[in-house]
Short mmCIF file of C-alpha atoms and ligand atoms in Angstrom, two decimals:
data_model
loop_
_atom_site.label_atom_id
_atom_site.label_comp_id
_atom_site.label_asym_id
_atom_site.label_seq_id
_atom_site.Cartn_x
_atom_site.Cartn_y
_atom_site.Cartn_z
CA MET D 1447 -20.39 -13.30 15.38
CA SER D 1448 -18.86 -13.63 11.96
CA GLN D 1449 -15.35 -12.25 11.49
CA PRO D 1450 -14.46 -10.51 8.22
CA GLY D 1451 -11.67 -13.03 7.74
CA GLU D 1452 -14.06 -15.98 7.81
CA HIS D 1453 -16.22 -14.64 5.07
CA PRO D 1454 -16.93 -16.85 2.02
CA ILE D 1455 -14.83 -14.42 -0.03
CA ASN D 1456 -11.86 -16.39 1.19
CA ARG D 1457 -13.04 -19.45 -0.71
CA VAL D 1458 -11.52 -18.79 -4.10
CA ARG D 1459 -13.63 -19.48 -7.16
CA GLU D 1460 -13.12 -18.70 -10.84
CA VAL D 1461 -15.43 -15.96 -12.10
CA GLN D 1462 -16.72 -16.30 -15.64
CA THR D 1463 -18.32 -13.00 -16.68
CA PRO D 1464 -15.72 -10.40 -17.66
CA LEU D 1465 -16.14 -7.22 -15.65
CA LYS D 1466 -15.38 -3.61 -16.52
CA ILE D 1467 -13.46 -2.03 -13.66
CA LEU D 1468 -12.18 1.51 -13.24
CA LEU D 1469 -9.44 1.59 -10.61
CA LEU D 1470 -8.59 5.06 -9.29
CA ALA D 1471 -5.55 5.91 -7.21
CA ALA D 1472 -3.46 8.97 -6.39
CA GLU D 1473 -0.22 7.12 -7.12
CA VAL D 1474 0.60 4.26 -9.45
CA VAL D 1475 3.95 2.58 -10.17
CA PRO D 1476 5.81 3.32 -12.46
CA PHE D 1477 4.34 6.82 -12.90
CA ALA D 1478 4.33 8.21 -9.37
CA LYS D 1479 5.07 6.70 -5.99
CA THR D 1480 5.44 7.64 -2.35
CA GLY D 1481 4.41 4.35 -0.76
CA GLY D 1482 2.88 0.88 -1.01
CA LEU D 1483 -0.38 2.23 -2.46
CA ALA D 1484 1.48 2.88 -5.72
CA ASP D 1485 2.86 -0.66 -5.86
CA VAL D 1486 -0.60 -2.11 -5.40
CA ALA D 1487 -2.24 0.21 -7.92
CA GLY D 1488 0.48 -0.64 -10.45
CA SER D 1489 0.47 -4.41 -10.06
CA LEU D 1490 -3.03 -5.56 -9.04
CA PRO D 1491 -4.57 -4.38 -12.36
CA LYS D 1492 -2.19 -6.56 -14.37
CA ALA D 1493 -3.27 -9.60 -12.40
CA ILE D 1494 -6.97 -8.75 -12.81
CA ARG D 1495 -6.42 -8.25 -16.52
CA ALA D 1496 -4.75 -11.66 -16.69
CA LEU D 1497 -7.99 -13.17 -15.37
CA GLY D 1498 -9.76 -11.76 -18.42
CA HIS D 1499 -11.37 -8.60 -17.03
CA ASP D 1500 -11.39 -5.15 -18.64
CA ILE D 1501 -9.72 -3.17 -15.88
CA ARG D 1502 -8.47 0.36 -16.50
CA VAL D 1503 -6.52 2.61 -14.18
CA ALA D 1504 -6.95 6.35 -13.57
CA MET D 1505 -4.66 8.86 -11.85
CA PRO D 1506 -3.71 12.53 -12.15
CA ARG D 1507 -1.05 13.54 -14.66
CA TYR D 1508 1.43 15.11 -12.26
CA GLY D 1509 3.97 17.53 -13.70
CA ARG D 1510 6.78 15.05 -13.07
CA ILE D 1511 5.21 12.40 -15.31
CA SER D 1512 6.88 12.86 -18.66
CA PRO D 1513 4.42 12.65 -21.58
CA HIS D 1514 7.32 11.68 -23.79
CA ARG D 1515 8.78 8.93 -21.60
CA PHE D 1516 5.38 7.32 -21.05
CA ASN D 1517 4.05 7.93 -24.51
CA LEU D 1518 0.95 9.81 -23.36
CA MET D 1519 -1.75 10.30 -25.97
CA ARG D 1520 -4.64 12.72 -25.72
CA VAL D 1521 -7.94 10.86 -25.89
CA LEU D 1522 -10.56 13.56 -25.29
CA ASP D 1523 -10.93 17.19 -26.17
CA PRO D 1524 -10.78 19.46 -23.12
CA PHE D 1525 -13.99 19.08 -21.14
CA PRO D 1526 -15.54 20.90 -18.17
CA VAL D 1527 -15.53 19.45 -14.66
CA PRO D 1528 -18.07 20.95 -12.22
CA MET D 1529 -16.23 22.46 -9.27
CA ASP D 1530 -18.07 24.55 -6.72
CA ASP D 1531 -20.34 26.91 -8.66
CA ARG D 1532 -18.04 27.06 -11.66
CA SER D 1533 -16.29 24.56 -13.86
CA GLU D 1534 -12.64 23.76 -14.56
CA GLN D 1535 -11.25 22.35 -17.76
CA ALA D 1536 -9.73 18.89 -17.75
CA GLU D 1537 -7.87 16.95 -20.38
CA LEU D 1538 -7.64 13.21 -20.61
CA MET D 1539 -4.42 11.47 -21.56
CA GLN D 1540 -3.84 7.77 -21.97
CA THR D 1541 -0.93 5.36 -21.65
CA SER D 1542 -0.70 1.80 -20.35
CA LEU D 1543 0.84 -0.52 -17.81
CA ASP D 1544 3.19 -2.80 -19.73
CA GLY D 1545 1.18 -2.22 -22.91
CA ASP D 1546 -1.58 -4.22 -21.29
CA VAL D 1547 -3.77 -2.22 -18.92
CA PRO D 1548 -5.04 1.17 -20.16
CA VAL D 1549 -4.10 4.04 -17.85
CA TYR D 1550 -6.00 7.32 -17.98
CA MET D 1551 -4.47 10.49 -16.64
CA ILE D 1552 -6.46 13.59 -15.83
CA GLU D 1553 -4.55 16.71 -16.70
CA ASN D 1554 -4.85 20.26 -15.43
CA ALA D 1555 -1.74 22.37 -15.05
CA ARG D 1556 -3.06 24.50 -12.20
CA TYR D 1557 -3.75 21.49 -9.97
CA PHE D 1558 -1.12 18.98 -10.95
CA ASP D 1559 1.87 20.71 -12.49
CA ARG D 1560 3.76 20.80 -9.19
CA ASP D 1561 6.86 19.16 -7.79
CA CYS D 1562 5.20 16.71 -5.41
CA ILE D 1563 2.15 14.48 -5.32
CA TYR D 1564 0.64 15.73 -2.06
CA MET D 1565 1.03 18.07 0.87
CA TYR D 1566 -0.50 21.15 -0.70
CA PRO D 1567 -3.12 23.27 1.06
CA ASP D 1568 -5.59 22.61 -1.75
CA ASP D 1569 -5.15 18.80 -1.81
CA ALA D 1570 -8.87 18.22 -1.19
CA GLU D 1571 -9.76 20.33 -4.18
CA ARG D 1572 -7.07 18.70 -6.33
CA PHE D 1573 -8.34 15.18 -5.69
CA ILE D 1574 -11.98 16.21 -5.98
CA PHE D 1575 -11.09 17.55 -9.40
CA PHE D 1576 -9.27 14.37 -10.41
CA CYS D 1577 -12.11 12.06 -9.31
CA ARG D 1578 -14.99 14.15 -10.59
CA GLY D 1579 -13.07 14.67 -13.82
CA MET D 1580 -12.68 10.93 -14.24
CA LEU D 1581 -16.39 10.27 -13.72
CA GLU D 1582 -17.15 12.88 -16.35
CA ALA D 1583 -14.49 11.37 -18.62
CA VAL D 1584 -15.89 7.82 -18.62
CA LYS D 1585 -19.24 9.22 -19.69
CA ARG D 1586 -17.57 10.93 -22.62
CA LEU D 1587 -15.62 7.79 -23.47
CA ASP D 1588 -18.89 5.92 -23.30
CA TRP D 1589 -17.13 3.22 -21.35
CA GLN D 1590 -19.48 2.22 -18.58
CA PRO D 1591 -17.70 0.47 -15.72
CA ASP D 1592 -19.43 -2.19 -13.63
CA ILE D 1593 -17.15 -1.33 -10.74
CA VAL D 1594 -15.25 1.69 -9.53
CA HIS D 1595 -12.41 0.57 -7.30
CA CYS D 1596 -11.23 3.45 -5.10
CA HIS D 1597 -8.12 3.54 -2.92
CA ASP D 1598 -7.49 5.59 0.22
CA TRP D 1599 -8.89 9.02 1.00
CA HIS D 1600 -7.96 10.72 -2.27
CA THR D 1601 -10.60 8.81 -4.23
CA ALA D 1602 -13.08 8.22 -1.41
CA LEU D 1603 -15.70 10.73 -2.53
CA ILE D 1604 -16.59 8.69 -5.59
CA PRO D 1605 -18.92 6.26 -3.76
CA ASN D 1606 -20.40 9.33 -2.06
CA TRP D 1607 -21.18 11.00 -5.41
CA ILE D 1608 -22.57 7.82 -6.95
CA LYS D 1609 -25.09 7.64 -4.12
CA THR D 1610 -25.98 11.34 -4.15
CA ILE D 1611 -25.53 13.66 -7.11
CA TYR D 1612 -25.20 10.84 -9.63
CA ALA D 1613 -27.92 8.69 -8.05
CA HIS D 1614 -30.37 9.44 -10.84
CA ASP D 1615 -27.89 9.41 -13.67
CA PRO D 1616 -28.62 6.26 -15.74
CA PHE D 1617 -24.95 5.97 -16.64
CA PHE D 1618 -24.01 5.27 -13.01
CA GLU D 1619 -27.16 3.43 -12.03
CA ASN D 1620 -25.54 0.02 -11.96
CA VAL D 1621 -22.02 1.06 -11.06
CA ALA D 1622 -20.93 -0.56 -7.80
CA SER D 1623 -18.06 0.71 -5.65
CA VAL D 1624 -15.26 -1.03 -3.83
CA TYR D 1625 -13.16 0.99 -1.43
CA THR D 1626 -9.73 -0.23 -0.36
CA ILE D 1627 -8.21 1.13 2.84
CA HIS D 1628 -4.43 1.05 2.68
CA ASN D 1629 -3.86 3.05 5.80
CA LEU D 1630 -6.53 4.34 8.15
CA ALA D 1631 -4.05 6.80 9.66
CA TYR D 1632 -4.38 9.11 6.64
CA GLN D 1633 -8.04 10.06 6.44
CA GLY D 1634 -8.13 13.32 4.53
CA ILE D 1635 -9.96 15.55 6.99
CA PHE D 1636 -11.16 18.97 5.81
CA GLY D 1637 -13.70 21.66 6.60
CA TYR D 1638 -17.27 22.20 5.40
CA ARG D 1639 -16.08 24.22 2.43
CA VAL D 1640 -14.97 21.11 0.49
CA LEU D 1641 -18.57 19.90 0.40
CA GLU D 1642 -19.37 22.95 -1.71
CA VAL D 1643 -16.41 22.30 -3.97
CA ALA D 1644 -17.57 18.70 -4.37
CA GLY D 1645 -21.16 19.78 -4.98
CA ILE D 1646 -22.59 17.77 -2.07
CA ASP D 1647 -23.14 20.52 0.51
CA GLU D 1648 -26.91 20.09 0.40
CA TYR D 1649 -26.43 16.67 2.06
CA GLY D 1650 -24.37 18.10 4.91
CA PHE D 1651 -22.03 16.27 7.27
CA VAL D 1652 -22.12 12.52 7.75
CA VAL D 1653 -23.13 12.21 11.38
CA HIS D 1654 -22.63 9.08 13.47
CA PRO D 1655 -23.54 8.96 17.17
CA ASP D 1656 -20.23 7.33 18.12
CA THR D 1657 -17.76 9.27 16.01
CA VAL D 1658 -18.40 12.64 17.64
CA ASP D 1659 -14.98 14.07 16.83
CA LEU D 1660 -15.67 13.56 13.15
CA ASN D 1661 -19.23 14.83 12.95
CA GLU D 1662 -18.37 18.39 12.04
CA VAL D 1663 -15.59 17.79 9.60
CA VAL D 1664 -15.45 16.25 6.17
CA ASP D 1665 -13.57 12.98 6.58
CA PHE D 1666 -12.92 11.55 3.11
CA MET D 1667 -11.91 8.14 4.45
CA GLY D 1668 -15.05 7.98 6.60
CA ARG D 1669 -17.20 8.81 3.59
CA GLY D 1670 -15.55 6.08 1.53
CA ILE D 1671 -16.38 3.61 4.29
CA PHE D 1672 -19.90 4.93 4.68
CA PHE D 1673 -20.95 5.04 1.03
CA SER D 1674 -19.09 2.23 -0.74
CA ASP D 1675 -20.78 -1.06 -1.50
CA VAL D 1676 -17.84 -3.12 -0.29
CA ILE D 1677 -14.83 -2.12 1.81
CA ASN D 1678 -11.51 -3.91 1.74
CA ALA D 1679 -8.65 -3.57 4.18
CA VAL D 1680 -5.40 -4.97 2.84
CA SER D 1681 -5.03 -8.01 5.11
CA GLU D 1682 -7.36 -10.21 7.10
CA THR D 1683 -5.80 -9.26 10.41
CA TYR D 1684 -5.96 -5.52 9.66
CA SER D 1685 -9.62 -5.87 8.66
CA ARG D 1686 -10.30 -7.20 12.18
CA GLU D 1687 -7.94 -4.83 14.01
CA ILE D 1688 -9.61 -1.71 12.65
CA LEU D 1689 -12.86 -2.70 14.33
CA THR D 1690 -11.21 -1.87 17.66
CA PRO D 1691 -10.52 1.56 19.19
CA GLU D 1692 -6.81 0.69 19.35
CA TYR D 1693 -6.43 0.47 15.57
CA GLY D 1694 -9.63 2.10 14.33
CA GLU D 1695 -8.31 5.70 14.28
CA LYS D 1696 -11.71 6.91 15.58
CA LEU D 1697 -13.55 5.33 12.67
CA ASP D 1698 -14.03 1.96 14.39
CA PRO D 1699 -17.70 2.64 15.31
CA LEU D 1700 -18.48 3.25 11.65
CA LEU D 1701 -16.47 0.22 10.57
CA ARG D 1702 -18.28 -1.95 13.11
CA ASP D 1703 -21.59 -0.81 11.67
CA ARG D 1704 -20.44 -1.86 8.25
CA ARG D 1705 -18.61 -5.03 9.19
CA ASP D 1706 -20.78 -7.17 6.91
CA ARG D 1707 -19.32 -5.15 4.03
CA LEU D 1708 -15.73 -5.28 5.27
CA PHE D 1709 -13.21 -7.79 3.91
CA GLY D 1710 -9.48 -8.34 4.10
CA VAL D 1711 -7.88 -9.36 0.82
CA LEU D 1712 -4.12 -9.44 1.22
CA ASN D 1713 -1.88 -7.59 -1.23
CA GLY D 1714 0.52 -9.49 -3.43
CA ILE D 1715 3.81 -8.42 -4.96
CA ASP D 1716 4.86 -8.26 -8.60
CA LEU D 1717 6.95 -11.41 -8.97
CA ASP D 1718 8.47 -10.34 -12.30
CA GLU D 1719 9.52 -7.00 -10.90
CA PHE D 1720 10.92 -8.45 -7.69
CA ASP D 1721 12.95 -11.44 -8.77
CA PRO D 1722 16.48 -12.05 -7.46
CA ALA D 1723 17.15 -14.28 -10.47
CA THR D 1724 16.77 -11.42 -12.93
CA ASP D 1725 17.01 -8.19 -10.90
CA SER D 1726 19.48 -6.02 -12.79
CA TYR D 1727 20.25 -3.88 -9.74
CA LEU D 1728 22.02 -6.74 -7.97
CA GLU D 1729 25.70 -7.58 -7.86
CA ALA D 1730 24.87 -11.27 -8.40
CA ASN D 1731 21.61 -12.91 -9.43
CA TYR D 1732 20.50 -16.06 -7.66
CA ASN D 1733 17.60 -18.40 -7.07
CA LEU D 1734 16.93 -21.36 -4.81
CA GLU D 1735 19.42 -23.49 -6.71
CA SER D 1736 22.19 -20.91 -6.66
CA LEU D 1737 21.67 -19.43 -3.22
CA ASP D 1738 25.44 -19.54 -2.63
CA GLN D 1739 25.76 -16.59 -4.99
CA ARG D 1740 23.78 -14.43 -2.61
CA VAL D 1741 26.85 -13.70 -0.49
CA HIS D 1742 28.25 -11.48 -3.26
CA ASN D 1743 25.32 -9.18 -2.72
CA LYS D 1744 26.02 -9.08 0.97
CA LEU D 1745 29.67 -8.18 0.45
CA SER D 1746 28.83 -5.49 -2.08
CA LEU D 1747 26.14 -4.04 0.18
CA GLN D 1748 28.67 -3.87 3.00
CA ARG D 1749 31.03 -2.01 0.67
CA GLU D 1750 28.31 0.36 -0.55
CA ALA D 1751 27.27 1.11 3.04
CA GLY D 1752 30.85 1.61 4.21
CA LEU D 1753 30.69 -1.37 6.57
CA ARG D 1754 33.39 -3.89 7.32
CA GLN D 1755 33.17 -6.61 4.66
CA ASP D 1756 32.60 -9.89 6.39
CA PRO D 1757 30.30 -12.66 5.15
CA HIS D 1758 29.75 -13.97 8.69
CA VAL D 1759 28.45 -10.88 10.46
CA PRO D 1760 24.65 -10.72 10.44
CA VAL D 1761 23.38 -7.70 8.49
CA VAL D 1762 20.06 -6.27 9.64
CA GLY D 1763 18.18 -4.16 7.08
CA ILE D 1764 15.35 -1.63 7.31
CA ILE D 1765 13.60 0.11 4.43
CA ALA D 1766 10.82 2.34 5.66
CA ARG D 1767 9.13 5.67 5.86
CA LEU D 1768 10.69 7.00 9.07
CA THR D 1769 7.46 7.47 10.99
CA ASP D 1770 6.01 6.18 14.24
CA GLN D 1771 3.92 3.64 12.37
CA LYS D 1772 7.03 1.69 11.49
CA GLY D 1773 8.03 1.09 15.11
CA LEU D 1774 11.18 3.18 14.90
CA ASP D 1775 11.08 4.18 18.54
CA LEU D 1776 11.61 0.50 19.37
CA VAL D 1777 14.55 0.47 16.99
CA THR D 1778 16.14 3.61 18.38
CA SER D 1779 15.94 2.30 21.93
CA THR D 1780 17.54 -1.08 21.15
CA LEU D 1781 19.90 -0.43 18.29
CA GLU D 1782 22.94 0.51 20.28
CA ALA D 1783 22.76 -2.70 22.26
CA VAL D 1784 22.28 -4.66 19.05
CA LEU D 1785 25.44 -3.20 17.58
CA GLN D 1786 27.50 -3.41 20.75
CA HIS D 1787 26.41 -6.71 22.26
CA LEU D 1788 25.17 -8.73 19.31
CA GLY D 1789 27.87 -7.52 16.93
CA ALA D 1790 25.38 -7.14 14.08
CA GLN D 1791 25.64 -4.64 11.25
CA PHE D 1792 22.76 -2.37 10.34
CA VAL D 1793 21.66 -0.78 7.07
CA LEU D 1794 18.78 1.68 6.85
CA LEU D 1795 17.14 3.32 3.84
CA GLY D 1796 14.31 5.82 4.11
CA THR D 1797 13.18 9.35 4.78
CA GLY D 1798 10.74 10.81 7.26
CA GLU D 1799 10.60 12.59 10.58
CA GLN D 1800 13.52 14.82 11.48
CA ARG D 1801 14.13 13.27 14.90
CA TYR D 1802 14.80 9.94 13.20
CA HIS D 1803 17.09 11.58 10.66
CA ASP D 1804 19.03 13.08 13.56
CA PHE D 1805 19.19 9.84 15.49
CA PHE D 1806 20.40 7.72 12.61
CA SER D 1807 22.96 10.27 11.37
CA GLU D 1808 24.42 10.44 14.80
CA LEU D 1809 24.47 6.65 15.02
CA SER D 1810 26.39 6.30 11.79
CA ASN D 1811 28.98 8.76 13.08
CA ARG D 1812 29.47 6.72 16.20
CA PHE D 1813 29.45 3.30 14.51
CA PRO D 1814 30.84 4.01 11.03
CA GLU D 1815 31.77 0.38 10.33
CA GLN D 1816 28.57 -1.07 11.71
CA ALA D 1817 25.78 1.26 10.65
CA GLY D 1818 25.17 2.30 7.04
CA ILE D 1819 22.50 4.99 6.93
CA PHE D 1820 20.86 6.28 3.73
CA LEU D 1821 18.36 9.04 4.48
CA THR D 1822 16.91 9.09 1.01
CA PHE D 1823 14.66 7.18 -1.37
CA ASN D 1824 16.49 4.92 -3.79
CA ALA D 1825 14.74 2.04 -5.55
CA SER D 1826 17.89 0.27 -6.70
CA LEU D 1827 19.59 0.41 -3.32
CA ALA D 1828 16.37 -1.00 -1.86
CA ARG D 1829 16.83 -4.10 -4.03
CA ARG D 1830 20.43 -4.44 -2.89
CA ILE D 1831 19.34 -4.30 0.74
CA TYR D 1832 16.73 -7.02 0.17
CA ALA D 1833 19.39 -9.13 -1.54
CA GLY D 1834 22.30 -8.36 0.76
CA SER D 1835 20.82 -8.30 4.27
CA ASP D 1836 20.34 -11.41 6.40
CA LEU D 1837 17.48 -10.10 8.50
CA PHE D 1838 14.78 -7.64 7.50
CA LEU D 1839 13.24 -5.64 10.30
CA MET D 1840 9.61 -4.45 10.45
CA PRO D 1841 8.66 -3.91 14.10
CA SER D 1842 5.61 -1.84 13.14
CA ARG D 1843 3.19 -0.33 15.61
CA PHE D 1844 0.52 -1.13 13.02
CA GLU D 1845 0.86 -2.42 9.47
CA PRO D 1846 -2.16 -2.71 7.18
CA CYS D 1847 -0.36 -5.12 4.89
CA GLY D 1848 3.32 -4.37 4.45
CA LEU D 1849 5.08 -5.26 1.22
CA GLY D 1850 8.69 -5.12 2.43
CA GLN D 1851 8.50 -8.37 4.37
CA MET D 1852 7.19 -10.21 1.30
CA ILE D 1853 9.88 -8.80 -0.98
CA ALA D 1854 12.53 -9.57 1.64
CA MET D 1855 11.40 -13.20 1.83
CA ARG D 1856 11.48 -13.54 -1.94
CA TYR D 1857 15.08 -12.29 -1.81
CA GLY D 1858 16.03 -14.63 1.04
CA SER D 1859 16.27 -12.00 3.77
CA VAL D 1860 14.55 -13.42 6.84
CA PRO D 1861 11.89 -11.07 8.26
CA LEU D 1862 11.73 -10.05 11.90
CA VAL D 1863 8.32 -8.50 12.48
CA ARG D 1864 5.75 -7.51 15.02
CA ALA D 1865 2.56 -9.60 14.82
CA VAL D 1866 0.20 -6.93 13.48
CA GLY D 1867 -1.87 -6.57 10.32
CA GLY D 1868 -0.40 -8.10 7.21
CA LEU D 1869 2.84 -8.91 9.02
CA ALA D 1870 0.93 -11.38 11.19
CA ASP D 1871 -0.66 -12.89 8.08
CA THR D 1872 2.54 -13.37 6.08
CA VAL D 1873 5.29 -14.28 8.57
CA SER D 1874 5.22 -17.23 10.96
CA ASP D 1875 7.54 -17.50 13.92
CA TYR D 1876 10.52 -19.85 13.66
CA ASP D 1877 10.13 -22.79 16.00
CA PRO D 1878 13.47 -24.53 16.68
CA VAL D 1879 11.73 -27.69 17.90
CA SER D 1880 9.57 -28.40 14.86
CA GLY D 1881 11.85 -26.50 12.49
CA ASN D 1882 8.87 -24.62 11.03
CA GLY D 1883 8.39 -20.90 10.47
CA THR D 1884 9.53 -18.20 8.10
CA GLY D 1885 10.89 -15.53 10.40
CA PHE D 1886 10.93 -14.05 13.88
CA VAL D 1887 7.75 -12.64 15.33
CA PHE D 1888 7.10 -10.72 18.53
CA THR D 1889 3.86 -9.33 19.89
CA THR D 1890 4.20 -6.78 22.68
CA TYR D 1891 5.07 -3.28 21.54
CA ASP D 1892 8.10 -3.01 23.75
CA PRO D 1893 11.87 -2.57 23.14
CA MET D 1894 12.69 -5.64 25.20
CA ALA D 1895 10.40 -7.82 23.08
CA LEU D 1896 12.15 -6.60 19.95
CA TYR D 1897 15.57 -7.10 21.49
CA THR D 1898 14.75 -10.63 22.61
CA SER D 1899 13.71 -11.65 19.11
CA LEU D 1900 16.84 -10.09 17.68
CA VAL D 1901 18.88 -12.19 20.10
CA ARG D 1902 16.98 -15.25 18.95
CA ALA D 1903 17.51 -14.39 15.30
CA VAL D 1904 21.22 -13.69 15.66
CA GLU D 1905 21.68 -16.94 17.59
CA THR D 1906 19.83 -18.88 14.88
CA TYR D 1907 21.97 -17.19 12.25
CA ARG D 1908 25.07 -18.83 13.74
CA HIS D 1909 23.73 -22.23 12.68
CA ARG D 1910 24.38 -22.09 8.97
CA ASP D 1911 22.26 -25.09 7.98
CA ILE D 1912 19.26 -24.02 9.96
CA TRP D 1913 19.53 -20.51 8.59
CA ARG D 1914 19.75 -21.82 5.05
CA GLU D 1915 16.56 -23.85 5.56
CA LEU D 1916 14.83 -20.78 6.92
CA GLN D 1917 15.89 -18.75 3.88
CA VAL D 1918 14.68 -21.46 1.54
CA ARG D 1919 11.27 -21.56 3.23
CA CYS D 1920 11.04 -17.79 2.86
CA MET D 1921 11.91 -17.91 -0.82
CA GLN D 1922 9.33 -20.64 -1.41
CA GLN D 1923 6.41 -18.58 -0.12
CA ASP D 1924 3.83 -17.65 -2.75
CA PHE D 1925 3.09 -13.92 -2.65
CA SER D 1926 1.90 -13.70 -6.24
CA TRP D 1927 -1.00 -11.40 -7.05
CA GLU D 1928 -2.96 -14.15 -8.72
CA LYS D 1929 -4.57 -15.53 -5.57
CA SER D 1930 -5.49 -12.06 -4.33
CA ALA D 1931 -6.70 -10.93 -7.74
CA ARG D 1932 -9.22 -13.78 -7.76
CA LYS D 1933 -10.43 -12.71 -4.34
CA TYR D 1934 -10.77 -9.13 -5.57
CA VAL D 1935 -12.85 -10.28 -8.51
CA GLU D 1936 -15.08 -12.06 -6.07
CA LEU D 1937 -15.32 -8.82 -4.07
CA TYR D 1938 -16.28 -6.97 -7.25
CA ASN D 1939 -19.13 -9.40 -7.82
CA ARG D 1940 -20.17 -9.14 -4.24
CA ALA D 1941 -20.24 -5.35 -4.53
CA ARG D 1942 -22.50 -5.62 -7.58
CA ALA D 1943 -24.86 -7.89 -5.68
CA PHE D 1944 -24.98 -5.49 -2.71
CA ARG D 1945 -25.57 -2.58 -5.06
CA ALA D 1946 -28.48 -4.34 -6.76
CA GLN D 1947 -29.89 -5.37 -3.41
CA ASP D 1948 -29.61 -1.86 -1.92
CA ARG D 1949 -31.25 -0.27 -4.93
CA THR D 1950 -34.32 -2.46 -4.64
CA ALA D 1951 -34.43 -2.14 -0.84
C1 GLC Z 3118 0.20 1.49 3.11
C2 GLC Z 3118 0.34 0.63 4.37
C3 GLC Z 3118 1.11 -0.66 4.09
C4 GLC Z 3118 0.51 -1.37 2.88
C5 GLC Z 3118 0.44 -0.43 1.69
C6 GLC Z 3118 -0.20 -1.07 0.48
O1 GLC Z 3118 1.44 2.01 2.74
O2 GLC Z 3118 0.99 1.37 5.39
O3 GLC Z 3118 1.04 -1.53 5.19
O4 GLC Z 3118 1.30 -2.48 2.54
O5 GLC Z 3118 -0.32 0.72 2.01
O6 GLC Z 3118 -1.51 -1.54 0.74
#
């Protein structure tokens, strides 16, 4: 049986015809961000543009996005968006990513002029409005995309609409859809009512004999998977894992049905944005040639975190949403031993579930000189942790791609990860015999397995030369978007071919 990872998509090839691509996401850096989705939506388009394609981005204009700061210009007169049996007015604003990629923002004060991006009772309606509004907007702009590239549940109804209510609209006749899954754990599940809001109630529920729990709800993620021409999960390993009940979040039967449409293009990181040689948030800039300078970042991080300043104590860093996904229960059950027996220092940055807030606050009270805890979100401190820590911990239960380990490696912090999803695809285990590897990798989801690899890492850290070689190998890894952008372009072409084939079928 063919695995998604073995698909010909992984043979990179230059694509000649420029494509028109509309990429829609609920969050995009630098305008709005809660997680990795925003990083991807803000950096992938630049790389696709660099390959010569006309890619444009669309997102809602949240109240927090300052029209002044981002130079927003109105590009369309207010226009109606069909919602339920009425219509709502939308406005279309435009700005750009680095002056390069056009960014459209759908505006409507009632839906988007709020403090946060999500977590409102009417989220389904808000994102239906954004997506439907954008489809109506491109018609008015008379800019006909070849591809709509949707991300996560918020934009997942677009492929559904294209194949139902817009099926006979000549404007969308040749528009193919690509749906990227960033995290199957957030599916956007709602009741029947949203089908009416979205204008697709006449088609009813999507029913699958093996996803019984989901047959009488509206699962946005499931619909994206069901209706899109091509599906992408953000790493090869994740694209295989989600075919199993363990990682499939109840959608694995549907994903197995569509496995010939499922691919796993790995995310990249923005190498200009994340560059220790130029990062203005750091105490000292450095590169491979001036790696000795890195220690100044470590000492200043220790100061900032209230830890004892000592260049020789290993500093373990974590930057994460404090949720189960990130393997924090493994961390909470081993951390005390790590501090007491291994003598390491620990720095954590992130927000999330209350029980983790409680645990880590209490820990910092008990180990004030060894544990620096920041229960907040702070982009500049994040950079200083990447640059000042020796080890970067990501013991995730599951990890679709993971960007932190790639950034850490670029900054010379050696990753310690669990072999799942994108972590398995980007970090290889250090082998003291051959001297190969870029980090420390464990497999079993178990505190002892984490602890054992920490022991191994801390022991390796004592050997300065070996550690230096490990850091250099990490910093030499190529996580640029270019490779992945070429694979995405190939996916776009594949989606067009599937679309043409399905329409004649
Ligand atoms: C989600 C996933 C993470 C991935 C990111 C970007 O946040 O949890 O693994 O790196 O999306 O695709």
